[in-house]
Amino acid sequence: MSFDNVYEALTGDGDARWAFGTGFTDPLAGVETAVPPGVDRADLTAYCLMLGDDALVMSHRLQEWCTNAPDLEEEVALANIALDLLGQARLLYARAGHADGTGRGEDHYAFFRGEEEFAGVRLVETPRGDFGDLIAKLLVFSTWRLALLQRLIPSRDPVLAAIAAKGVKEVAYHRDHAARWTVRLGDGTDESHRRMQAGLDRIWPLVAELFTPHEAEVRSARSGVGADPADLRAEFDAVLDQVLTAATLRRPDVPPDPGGRRGLHTGALGLLLAELQSVARAHPEATW
Amino acid sequence: MNDLYEVFVRGKRGLNHVHVGSLHASDDEMALRNARDLYTRRNEGVSIWVVKASHITASSPDEKDPFFAPSADKVYRHPTFYDIPDDVPHM
C-alpha cells in the first residue's frame, strides 16, 4: 500500500511502527563543532561553564521538588523543567570540554569541580524554600535566561547558537509556567498572595547579579559569541512588570547584594554540591 | 477546587485525537498545560484536547447489549465487497 495509512505505521518494522513517542531529534545534528577562527577558546570555555552551571544548579533545585510538589501534575511539570535545564547543562559542559582542548566530558565539570570553580549566579543555589519561593525564583530565572538565550541564537559559535535555539523553546515554556503560577498565587487568596510576595522579596537582592557582567561575558559579547547581561535588564523589567501587575504583586524595593560570577557563593552551594557530587566522587570509575 | 479532565492527544502519525488518560486541574488552561507535561513528554503528540470529565456523556455498561450486540452479526456493513482503488487513503 502506498498511501499514508495510520494502521500501516503501526504494523511495520522500526521506529515508524510506534504511534507515539517517535521522531526524536539531536539538537546538534549537522552543526559544525570546530571552534571558529578568531574565537577565544578560554573565553568560550568560561562562558559555556557559566551558562552550564546556572542550568545544572537550577535543575538540581527543581529536582528537589520531586515527591514534594503540591500535586502530581505540578511535580511532573517541575521535573520536565529540571530535565530541560539538565540537558542544556550537558550540552554546554560538552562544549566547554571541546573548547578548552582537554576533551573532558560533561561529568568532569558537573562532579569534579569544587564550589569555588562554579561560576553560576547565586540566585539558583538558594535553598528550596516554599512553593512561593520556587515560583519567584523560576519566574526571575526563566525570564532572564530566555532573554539571554534569544541573544545567543546568532552567536558566532555554531554550537552555542544551536544550544540557544533549542533552549529558547524550552525556557519560553518555563517562563509561561512560572508567570501563570505567579498570577494564580498573587491574585489568589490572602495567604497565597502573602507567600508569593515573600518569595519575591527574599530572592530580590540576588537579581542585580544576573545583570552584572563578568569580563569573560563582556569579551564574549564583543566578539559576537555571547551576550552582555547588562543589555538584558530592560526586557527583564518589562516582562516582570507585566506579570507582577497582573498578579497584584509589587516589585520588591530592597538593596542589591552585589556579586558577579567570581566563585563566591552562598553557603547553600557547598551543601548542594556535596549531595550532587557524592556518588560520582565515591565511585569515580563507575559508568552509568 | 480541582476538576477531573480527560486528555486526548493527536500523535504525529495518527489521524485523530486518541484518549490517553486523565488529570486534575483548576481550570481549562491549566488542564491543557498539565496535559502537555504529563502526556507529551516522550514526544507523543502535536495537538492536545482536554475536556472536563463531567462534560462527557458515556454509554452505560448496563446498556451494552441493546447498544452494541445488534451490530455483531452484520458483516455486510463493512465495505469489503468492493475493490478499493490504491489511491484512496484512510478507509
mmCIF file of C-alpha atoms in Angstrom:
data_model
loop_
_atom_site.group_PDB
_atom_site.id
_atom_site.type_symbol
_atom_site.label_atom_id
_atom_site.label_comp_id
_atom_site.label_asym_id
_atom_site.label_seq_id
_atom_site.Cartn_x
_atom_site.Cartn_y
_atom_site.Cartn_z
ATOM 1 C CA MET A 1 0.000 0.000 0.000
ATOM 2 C CA SER A 2 1.409 3.320 -0.967
ATOM 3 C CA PHE A 3 -0.840 5.729 0.870
ATOM 4 C CA ASP A 4 -0.467 7.322 4.290
ATOM 5 C CA ASN A 5 -2.410 4.778 6.315
ATOM 6 C CA VAL A 6 -2.393 5.113 10.085
ATOM 7 C CA TYR A 7 -2.525 1.327 10.511
ATOM 8 C CA GLU A 8 0.408 0.782 8.212
ATOM 9 C CA ALA A 9 2.539 2.825 10.603
ATOM 10 C CA LEU A 10 1.546 0.550 13.465
ATOM 11 C CA THR A 11 2.387 -2.723 11.817
ATOM 12 C CA GLY A 12 5.716 -2.148 10.102
ATOM 13 C CA ASP A 13 9.216 -2.612 11.479
ATOM 14 C CA GLY A 14 11.383 0.009 13.104
ATOM 15 C CA ASP A 15 10.666 3.392 14.577
ATOM 16 C CA ALA A 16 7.646 4.031 12.397
ATOM 17 C CA ARG A 17 5.550 1.287 13.948
ATOM 18 C CA TRP A 18 5.067 3.311 17.130
ATOM 19 C CA ALA A 19 2.071 5.606 17.155
ATOM 20 C CA PHE A 20 3.584 7.751 19.900
ATOM 21 C CA GLY A 21 6.979 8.864 21.018
ATOM 22 C CA THR A 22 8.918 8.742 17.758
ATOM 23 C CA GLY A 23 10.896 11.159 15.654
ATOM 24 C CA PHE A 24 13.363 12.237 18.331
ATOM 25 C CA THR A 25 15.929 14.735 17.117
ATOM 26 C CA ASP A 26 19.532 15.541 18.002
ATOM 27 C CA PRO A 27 19.815 19.289 18.697
ATOM 28 C CA LEU A 28 23.377 19.292 17.363
ATOM 29 C CA ALA A 29 22.695 17.270 14.195
ATOM 30 C CA GLY A 30 24.556 18.810 11.287
ATOM 31 C CA VAL A 31 26.144 21.521 13.425
ATOM 32 C CA GLU A 32 29.798 22.348 12.764
ATOM 33 C CA THR A 33 31.648 21.645 16.029
ATOM 34 C CA ALA A 34 35.056 23.156 15.252
ATOM 35 C CA VAL A 35 35.687 26.360 17.200
ATOM 36 C CA PRO A 36 35.536 29.144 14.568
ATOM 37 C CA PRO A 37 38.781 31.015 13.850
ATOM 38 C CA GLY A 38 39.179 34.151 15.931
ATOM 39 C CA VAL A 39 37.025 32.869 18.797
ATOM 40 C CA ASP A 40 38.944 32.891 22.080
ATOM 41 C CA ARG A 41 38.864 29.346 23.444
ATOM 42 C CA ALA A 42 39.385 30.345 27.070
ATOM 43 C CA ASP A 43 36.519 32.820 26.967
ATOM 44 C CA LEU A 44 34.250 30.366 25.171
ATOM 45 C CA THR A 45 35.038 27.748 27.810
ATOM 46 C CA ALA A 46 34.365 30.158 30.663
ATOM 47 C CA TYR A 47 31.162 31.324 29.036
ATOM 48 C CA CYS A 48 29.818 27.804 28.499
ATOM 49 C CA LEU A 49 30.633 26.911 32.105
ATOM 50 C CA MET A 50 28.777 29.951 33.423
ATOM 51 C CA LEU A 51 25.621 29.125 31.492
ATOM 52 C CA GLY A 52 26.040 25.424 32.217
ATOM 53 C CA ASP A 53 26.478 25.962 35.958
ATOM 54 C CA ASP A 54 23.344 28.125 36.105
ATOM 55 C CA ALA A 55 21.374 25.369 34.397
ATOM 56 C CA LEU A 56 22.798 22.475 36.434
ATOM 57 C CA VAL A 57 22.258 24.059 39.837
ATOM 58 C CA MET A 58 18.785 25.350 38.953
ATOM 59 C CA SER A 59 17.939 21.883 37.660
ATOM 60 C CA HIS A 60 19.084 20.319 40.925
ATOM 61 C CA ARG A 61 16.948 22.667 42.991
ATOM 62 C CA LEU A 62 13.950 21.811 40.816
ATOM 63 C CA GLN A 63 14.634 18.100 41.196
ATOM 64 C CA GLU A 64 14.353 18.561 44.951
ATOM 65 C CA TRP A 65 10.614 19.117 44.377
ATOM 66 C CA CYS A 66 10.164 15.522 43.228
ATOM 67 C CA THR A 67 7.959 13.916 45.918
ATOM 68 C CA ASN A 68 7.480 17.393 47.474
ATOM 69 C CA ALA A 69 5.306 19.241 44.946
ATOM 70 C CA PRO A 70 1.736 20.247 45.842
ATOM 71 C CA ASP A 71 0.264 17.745 43.379
ATOM 72 C CA LEU A 72 1.330 15.081 40.944
ATOM 73 C CA GLU A 73 0.698 17.207 37.855
ATOM 74 C CA GLU A 74 2.935 20.005 39.146
ATOM 75 C CA GLU A 75 5.591 17.554 40.204
ATOM 76 C CA VAL A 76 5.935 16.196 36.679
ATOM 77 C CA ALA A 77 5.867 19.735 35.268
ATOM 78 C CA LEU A 78 8.775 20.735 37.521
ATOM 79 C CA ALA A 79 10.675 17.561 36.683
ATOM 80 C CA ASN A 80 10.235 18.351 32.981
ATOM 81 C CA ILE A 81 11.691 21.819 33.504
ATOM 82 C CA ALA A 82 14.564 20.327 35.501
ATOM 83 C CA LEU A 83 15.299 17.870 32.690
ATOM 84 C CA ASP A 84 15.265 20.633 30.066
ATOM 85 C CA LEU A 85 17.858 22.553 32.069
ATOM 86 C CA LEU A 86 19.928 19.452 32.748
ATOM 87 C CA GLY A 87 20.023 18.855 29.008
ATOM 88 C CA GLN A 88 21.233 22.409 28.427
ATOM 89 C CA ALA A 89 23.924 21.968 31.092
ATOM 90 C CA ARG A 90 25.157 18.741 29.472
ATOM 91 C CA LEU A 91 25.489 20.331 26.038
ATOM 92 C CA LEU A 92 27.238 23.398 27.490
ATOM 93 C CA TYR A 93 29.678 21.279 29.518
ATOM 94 C CA ALA A 94 30.440 19.146 26.482
ATOM 95 C CA ARG A 95 31.142 22.340 24.550
ATOM 96 C CA ALA A 96 33.432 23.559 27.337
ATOM 97 C CA GLY A 97 35.369 20.290 27.202
ATOM 98 C CA HIS A 98 35.808 20.738 23.471
ATOM 99 C CA ALA A 99 36.671 24.435 23.635
ATOM 100 C CA ASP A 100 39.291 24.104 26.367
ATOM 101 C CA GLY A 101 41.060 21.438 24.336
ATOM 102 C CA THR A 102 41.037 18.815 27.088
ATOM 103 C CA GLY A 103 38.223 16.746 25.652
ATOM 104 C CA ARG A 104 36.867 16.253 29.163
ATOM 105 C CA GLY A 105 33.291 15.047 29.319
ATOM 106 C CA GLU A 106 30.340 16.683 30.983
ATOM 107 C CA ASP A 107 30.768 14.571 34.147
ATOM 108 C CA HIS A 108 34.068 16.265 34.889
ATOM 109 C CA TYR A 109 32.506 19.703 35.049
ATOM 110 C CA ALA A 110 29.432 18.607 36.981
ATOM 111 C CA PHE A 111 31.029 16.272 39.501
ATOM 112 C CA PHE A 112 34.735 17.000 39.876
ATOM 113 C CA ARG A 113 34.958 20.739 40.331
ATOM 114 C CA GLY A 114 34.909 22.446 43.699
ATOM 115 C CA GLU A 115 32.489 25.080 44.850
ATOM 116 C CA GLU A 116 34.881 27.945 44.054
ATOM 117 C CA GLU A 117 35.188 26.736 40.452
ATOM 118 C CA PHE A 118 31.466 27.010 39.857
ATOM 119 C CA ALA A 119 30.657 30.232 38.022
ATOM 120 C CA GLY A 120 26.895 30.217 38.308
ATOM 121 C CA VAL A 121 24.825 33.048 39.708
ATOM 122 C CA ARG A 122 23.817 32.796 43.379
ATOM 123 C CA LEU A 123 20.112 33.066 42.615
ATOM 124 C CA VAL A 124 19.915 29.428 41.504
ATOM 125 C CA GLU A 125 21.630 27.975 44.557
ATOM 126 C CA THR A 126 19.315 29.481 47.192
ATOM 127 C CA PRO A 127 17.609 26.736 49.221
ATOM 128 C CA ARG A 128 14.362 25.214 48.086
ATOM 129 C CA GLY A 129 12.031 27.217 50.324
ATOM 130 C CA ASP A 130 8.276 27.004 49.851
ATOM 131 C CA PHE A 131 6.263 26.970 46.633
ATOM 132 C CA GLY A 132 6.158 30.779 46.574
ATOM 133 C CA ASP A 133 9.965 30.880 46.731
ATOM 134 C CA LEU A 134 10.149 28.354 43.908
ATOM 135 C CA ILE A 135 7.792 30.234 41.595
ATOM 136 C CA ALA A 136 9.512 33.564 42.324
ATOM 137 C CA LYS A 137 12.895 32.027 41.515
ATOM 138 C CA LEU A 138 11.609 30.278 38.396
ATOM 139 C CA LEU A 139 9.949 33.453 37.120
ATOM 140 C CA VAL A 140 13.100 35.530 37.578
ATOM 141 C CA PHE A 141 15.442 32.833 36.263
ATOM 142 C CA SER A 142 13.451 31.881 33.180
ATOM 143 C CA THR A 143 12.671 35.494 32.209
ATOM 144 C CA TRP A 144 16.371 36.324 32.434
ATOM 145 C CA ARG A 145 17.588 33.163 30.719
ATOM 146 C CA LEU A 146 15.071 33.422 27.880
ATOM 147 C CA ALA A 147 16.247 36.978 27.145
ATOM 148 C CA LEU A 148 19.828 35.704 27.212
ATOM 149 C CA LEU A 149 19.316 32.642 25.022
ATOM 150 C CA GLN A 150 17.417 34.686 22.424
ATOM 151 C CA ARG A 151 20.514 36.826 22.005
ATOM 152 C CA LEU A 152 22.733 33.753 21.563
ATOM 153 C CA ILE A 153 20.838 32.362 18.568
ATOM 154 C CA PRO A 154 23.028 34.419 16.165
ATOM 155 C CA SER A 155 26.206 33.529 18.127
ATOM 156 C CA ARG A 156 29.404 33.138 16.134
ATOM 157 C CA ASP A 157 29.899 29.802 17.851
ATOM 158 C CA PRO A 158 27.594 27.447 15.934
ATOM 159 C CA VAL A 159 27.279 25.009 18.851
ATOM 160 C CA LEU A 160 26.308 27.747 21.287
ATOM 161 C CA ALA A 161 23.832 29.025 18.688
ATOM 162 C CA ALA A 162 22.273 25.558 18.346
ATOM 163 C CA ILE A 163 22.053 25.108 22.124
ATOM 164 C CA ALA A 164 20.379 28.525 22.378
ATOM 165 C CA ALA A 165 17.894 27.735 19.609
ATOM 166 C CA LYS A 166 16.848 24.565 21.432
ATOM 167 C CA GLY A 167 16.851 26.305 24.820
ATOM 168 C CA VAL A 168 14.661 29.216 23.738
ATOM 169 C CA LYS A 169 11.752 26.866 23.056
ATOM 170 C CA GLU A 170 12.228 25.152 26.398
ATOM 171 C CA VAL A 171 12.680 28.239 28.555
ATOM 172 C CA ALA A 172 9.758 30.027 26.893
ATOM 173 C CA TYR A 173 7.572 27.295 28.365
ATOM 174 C CA HIS A 174 9.285 27.577 31.767
ATOM 175 C CA ARG A 175 8.597 31.296 31.841
ATOM 176 C CA ASP A 176 4.984 30.741 30.869
ATOM 177 C CA HIS A 177 4.608 28.155 33.623
ATOM 178 C CA ALA A 178 6.115 30.463 36.247
ATOM 179 C CA ALA A 179 4.144 33.506 35.086
ATOM 180 C CA ARG A 180 0.828 31.645 35.255
ATOM 181 C CA TRP A 181 1.572 30.425 38.776
ATOM 182 C CA THR A 182 2.692 33.908 39.811
ATOM 183 C CA VAL A 183 -0.644 35.366 38.708
ATOM 184 C CA ARG A 184 -2.595 32.465 40.188
ATOM 185 C CA LEU A 185 -0.908 32.827 43.582
ATOM 186 C CA GLY A 186 -0.533 36.607 43.644
ATOM 187 C CA ASP A 187 -4.138 37.206 42.621
ATOM 188 C CA GLY A 188 -5.392 34.240 44.661
ATOM 189 C CA THR A 189 -6.095 34.067 48.367
ATOM 190 C CA ASP A 190 -4.616 36.325 51.047
ATOM 191 C CA GLU A 191 -2.273 33.527 52.073
ATOM 192 C CA SER A 192 -1.082 32.720 48.540
ATOM 193 C CA HIS A 193 -0.563 36.445 47.849
ATOM 194 C CA ARG A 194 1.440 36.872 51.034
ATOM 195 C CA ARG A 195 3.702 33.893 50.314
ATOM 196 C CA MET A 196 4.221 34.800 46.659
ATOM 197 C CA GLN A 197 5.257 38.327 47.645
ATOM 198 C CA ALA A 198 7.514 36.948 50.376
ATOM 199 C CA GLY A 199 9.197 34.676 47.826
ATOM 200 C CA LEU A 200 9.925 37.637 45.565
ATOM 201 C CA ASP A 201 11.175 39.741 48.492
ATOM 202 C CA ARG A 202 13.602 37.020 49.595
ATOM 203 C CA ILE A 203 15.330 36.484 46.254
ATOM 204 C CA TRP A 204 15.261 40.060 45.006
ATOM 205 C CA PRO A 205 18.666 41.101 46.453
ATOM 206 C CA LEU A 206 20.243 38.486 44.140
ATOM 207 C CA VAL A 207 18.546 39.785 40.975
ATOM 208 C CA ALA A 208 21.128 42.525 40.354
ATOM 209 C CA GLU A 209 23.875 39.914 39.946
ATOM 210 C CA LEU A 210 22.102 38.495 36.888
ATOM 211 C CA PHE A 211 22.861 41.733 35.043
ATOM 212 C CA THR A 212 26.400 42.292 36.376
ATOM 213 C CA PRO A 213 28.812 41.412 33.587
ATOM 214 C CA HIS A 214 31.888 39.275 34.155
ATOM 215 C CA GLU A 215 34.932 40.123 31.995
ATOM 216 C CA ALA A 216 34.555 36.896 30.032
ATOM 217 C CA GLU A 217 30.937 37.792 29.287
ATOM 218 C CA VAL A 218 31.887 41.264 28.087
ATOM 219 C CA ARG A 219 34.635 39.908 25.841
ATOM 220 C CA SER A 220 32.340 37.166 24.536
ATOM 221 C CA ALA A 221 29.677 39.727 23.729
ATOM 222 C CA ARG A 222 32.202 41.939 21.912
ATOM 223 C CA SER A 223 33.442 39.058 19.798
ATOM 224 C CA GLY A 224 29.902 38.065 18.788
ATOM 225 C CA VAL A 225 29.925 34.809 20.751
ATOM 226 C CA GLY A 226 27.984 35.788 23.854
ATOM 227 C CA ALA A 227 25.635 38.462 25.151
ATOM 228 C CA ASP A 228 26.294 41.231 27.662
ATOM 229 C CA PRO A 229 23.936 40.574 30.595
ATOM 230 C CA ALA A 230 23.609 44.304 31.222
ATOM 231 C CA ASP A 231 21.692 44.509 27.926
ATOM 232 C CA LEU A 232 19.004 42.131 29.217
ATOM 233 C CA ARG A 233 17.708 44.322 32.022
ATOM 234 C CA ALA A 234 15.150 46.343 30.052
ATOM 235 C CA GLU A 235 13.449 43.257 28.637
ATOM 236 C CA PHE A 236 13.529 41.574 32.041
ATOM 237 C CA ASP A 237 11.952 44.593 33.748
ATOM 238 C CA ALA A 238 9.223 44.876 31.122
ATOM 239 C CA VAL A 239 8.213 41.219 31.482
ATOM 240 C CA LEU A 240 8.355 41.278 35.279
ATOM 241 C CA ASP A 241 6.291 44.472 35.431
ATOM 242 C CA GLN A 242 3.621 42.917 33.255
ATOM 243 C CA VAL A 243 3.431 39.706 35.286
ATOM 244 C CA LEU A 244 3.606 41.396 38.696
ATOM 245 C CA THR A 245 0.895 43.881 37.735
ATOM 246 C CA ALA A 246 -1.422 41.091 36.613
ATOM 247 C CA ALA A 247 -0.616 39.240 39.828
ATOM 248 C CA THR A 248 -1.324 42.312 42.040
ATOM 249 C CA LEU A 249 2.208 41.985 43.430
ATOM 250 C CA ARG A 250 4.751 44.736 43.945
ATOM 251 C CA ARG A 251 8.317 44.810 42.727
ATOM 252 C CA PRO A 252 10.473 44.482 45.848
ATOM 253 C CA ASP A 253 12.405 47.582 46.819
ATOM 254 C CA VAL A 254 15.451 46.123 48.519
ATOM 255 C CA PRO A 255 19.166 46.905 48.191
ATOM 256 C CA PRO A 256 21.072 44.562 45.847
ATOM 257 C CA ASP A 257 23.566 42.046 47.179
ATOM 258 C CA PRO A 258 26.479 42.615 44.780
ATOM 259 C CA GLY A 259 28.127 39.694 43.042
ATOM 260 C CA GLY A 260 29.277 38.647 39.624
ATOM 261 C CA ARG A 261 30.199 35.043 38.929
ATOM 262 C CA ARG A 262 33.529 35.191 40.783
ATOM 263 C CA GLY A 263 33.277 31.857 42.516
ATOM 264 C CA LEU A 264 31.928 33.457 45.682
ATOM 265 C CA HIS A 265 28.785 31.638 46.631
ATOM 266 C CA THR A 266 26.194 31.419 49.352
ATOM 267 C CA GLY A 267 26.739 28.640 51.859
ATOM 268 C CA ALA A 268 23.982 26.684 50.146
ATOM 269 C CA LEU A 269 26.047 25.733 47.084
ATOM 270 C CA GLY A 270 28.580 23.666 49.047
ATOM 271 C CA LEU A 271 25.834 21.565 50.578
ATOM 272 C CA LEU A 272 24.102 21.184 47.226
ATOM 273 C CA LEU A 273 27.303 20.034 45.519
ATOM 274 C CA ALA A 274 28.110 17.635 48.359
ATOM 275 C CA GLU A 275 24.900 15.812 47.576
ATOM 276 C CA LEU A 276 25.068 16.214 43.807
ATOM 277 C CA GLN A 277 28.681 15.010 43.555
ATOM 278 C CA SER A 278 28.854 12.398 46.303
ATOM 279 C CA VAL A 279 28.102 9.307 44.220
ATOM 280 C CA ALA A 280 30.407 10.277 41.362
ATOM 281 C CA ARG A 281 33.238 11.050 43.780
ATOM 282 C CA ALA A 282 32.743 7.878 45.825
ATOM 283 C CA HIS A 283 32.835 5.769 42.656
ATOM 284 C CA PRO A 284 34.997 7.731 40.221
ATOM 285 C CA GLU A 285 35.394 4.835 37.782
ATOM 286 C CA ALA A 286 31.724 3.993 37.658
ATOM 287 C CA THR A 287 29.748 4.289 34.456
ATOM 288 C CA TRP A 288 26.037 4.962 34.055
ATOM 289 C CA MET B 1 -11.007 23.242 43.571
ATOM 290 C CA ASN B 2 -9.534 20.827 41.109
ATOM 291 C CA ASP B 3 -11.656 19.164 38.440
ATOM 292 C CA LEU B 4 -11.029 15.919 36.644
ATOM 293 C CA TYR B 5 -10.197 16.317 32.953
ATOM 294 C CA GLU B 6 -9.865 13.766 30.186
ATOM 295 C CA VAL B 7 -6.941 14.167 27.787
ATOM 296 C CA PHE B 8 -6.830 13.448 24.052
ATOM 297 C CA VAL B 9 -3.594 13.611 22.064
ATOM 298 C CA ARG B 10 -3.035 13.514 18.329
ATOM 299 C CA GLY B 11 0.196 11.703 17.580
ATOM 300 C CA LYS B 12 2.460 12.673 14.733
ATOM 301 C CA ARG B 13 1.398 9.707 12.655
ATOM 302 C CA GLY B 14 -2.132 9.446 13.980
ATOM 303 C CA LEU B 15 -5.012 10.938 12.099
ATOM 304 C CA ASN B 16 -7.214 11.753 15.053
ATOM 305 C CA HIS B 17 -7.004 12.559 18.736
ATOM 306 C CA VAL B 18 -6.834 9.500 20.969
ATOM 307 C CA HIS B 19 -7.766 9.331 24.636
ATOM 308 C CA VAL B 20 -4.570 8.939 26.655
ATOM 309 C CA GLY B 21 -5.598 9.479 30.262
ATOM 310 C CA SER B 22 -6.879 11.970 32.774
ATOM 311 C CA LEU B 23 -5.567 14.587 35.188
ATOM 312 C CA HIS B 24 -6.604 17.201 37.734
ATOM 313 C CA ALA B 25 -6.547 20.944 37.132
ATOM 314 C CA SER B 26 -8.277 24.028 38.480
ATOM 315 C CA ASP B 27 -9.163 25.500 35.081
ATOM 316 C CA ASP B 28 -9.103 24.684 31.370
ATOM 317 C CA GLU B 29 -5.788 26.394 30.574
ATOM 318 C CA MET B 30 -4.083 24.679 33.486
ATOM 319 C CA ALA B 31 -5.513 21.364 32.305
ATOM 320 C CA LEU B 32 -4.079 21.898 28.828
ATOM 321 C CA ARG B 33 -0.634 22.653 30.223
ATOM 322 C CA ASN B 34 -0.755 19.790 32.677
ATOM 323 C CA ALA B 35 -1.658 17.532 29.763
ATOM 324 C CA ARG B 36 1.398 18.774 27.886
ATOM 325 C CA ASP B 37 3.562 17.997 30.894
ATOM 326 C CA LEU B 38 2.063 14.609 31.698
ATOM 327 C CA TYR B 39 1.214 13.102 28.332
ATOM 328 C CA THR B 40 3.534 14.535 25.671
ATOM 329 C CA ARG B 41 6.911 14.349 27.400
ATOM 330 C CA ARG B 42 8.072 11.461 25.221
ATOM 331 C CA ASN B 43 7.401 13.285 22.008
ATOM 332 C CA GLU B 44 3.984 11.678 21.654
ATOM 333 C CA GLY B 45 1.953 14.447 20.204
ATOM 334 C CA VAL B 46 1.414 17.522 18.081
ATOM 335 C CA SER B 47 -2.036 18.501 19.364
ATOM 336 C CA ILE B 48 -3.909 18.174 22.660
ATOM 337 C CA TRP B 49 -7.572 18.352 23.615
ATOM 338 C CA VAL B 50 -8.737 18.458 27.206
ATOM 339 C CA VAL B 51 -12.327 18.255 28.352
ATOM 340 C CA LYS B 52 -13.875 18.182 31.796
ATOM 341 C CA ALA B 53 -14.822 14.619 32.600
ATOM 342 C CA SER B 54 -18.200 15.869 33.791
ATOM 343 C CA HIS B 55 -18.919 17.122 30.255
ATOM 344 C CA ILE B 56 -18.631 13.675 28.750
ATOM 345 C CA THR B 57 -21.806 11.631 28.354
ATOM 346 C CA ALA B 58 -20.855 7.982 28.345
ATOM 347 C CA SER B 59 -22.712 4.817 27.456
ATOM 348 C CA SER B 60 -23.574 2.622 30.400
ATOM 349 C CA PRO B 61 -22.364 -0.964 30.824
ATOM 350 C CA ASP B 62 -25.986 -1.851 31.639
ATOM 351 C CA GLU B 63 -26.990 -0.921 28.102
ATOM 352 C CA LYS B 64 -24.170 -2.864 26.492
ATOM 353 C CA ASP B 65 -26.347 -5.451 24.794
ATOM 354 C CA PRO B 66 -29.005 -3.205 23.293
ATOM 355 C CA PHE B 67 -26.326 -0.729 22.265
ATOM 356 C CA PHE B 68 -23.740 -2.972 20.687
ATOM 357 C CA ALA B 69 -24.932 -6.548 20.232
ATOM 358 C CA PRO B 70 -27.175 -5.768 17.225
ATOM 359 C CA SER B 71 -24.168 -4.853 15.088
ATOM 360 C CA ALA B 72 -22.280 -8.052 15.873
ATOM 361 C CA ASP B 73 -23.729 -10.161 13.025
ATOM 362 C CA LYS B 74 -23.906 -7.607 10.219
ATOM 363 C CA VAL B 75 -20.641 -8.089 8.419
ATOM 364 C CA TYR B 76 -22.199 -6.717 5.213
ATOM 365 C CA ARG B 77 -21.886 -3.231 6.699
ATOM 366 C CA HIS B 78 -18.154 -3.351 6.007
ATOM 367 C CA PRO B 79 -17.177 -2.188 2.539
ATOM 368 C CA THR B 80 -15.273 -5.423 1.969
ATOM 369 C CA PHE B 81 -17.246 -6.340 -1.115
ATOM 370 C CA TYR B 82 -15.807 -3.520 -3.170
ATOM 371 C CA ASP B 83 -12.442 -3.091 -4.839
ATOM 372 C CA ILE B 84 -10.717 -0.130 -3.204
ATOM 373 C CA PRO B 85 -8.529 1.903 -5.562
ATOM 374 C CA ASP B 86 -4.908 2.181 -4.449
ATOM 375 C CA ASP B 87 -5.056 5.959 -4.195
ATOM 376 C CA VAL B 88 -7.960 6.097 -1.721
ATOM 377 C CA PRO B 89 -6.466 6.701 1.723
ATOM 378 C CA HIS B 90 -7.759 6.209 5.253
ATOM 379 C CA MET B 91 -10.561 3.709 4.642
#
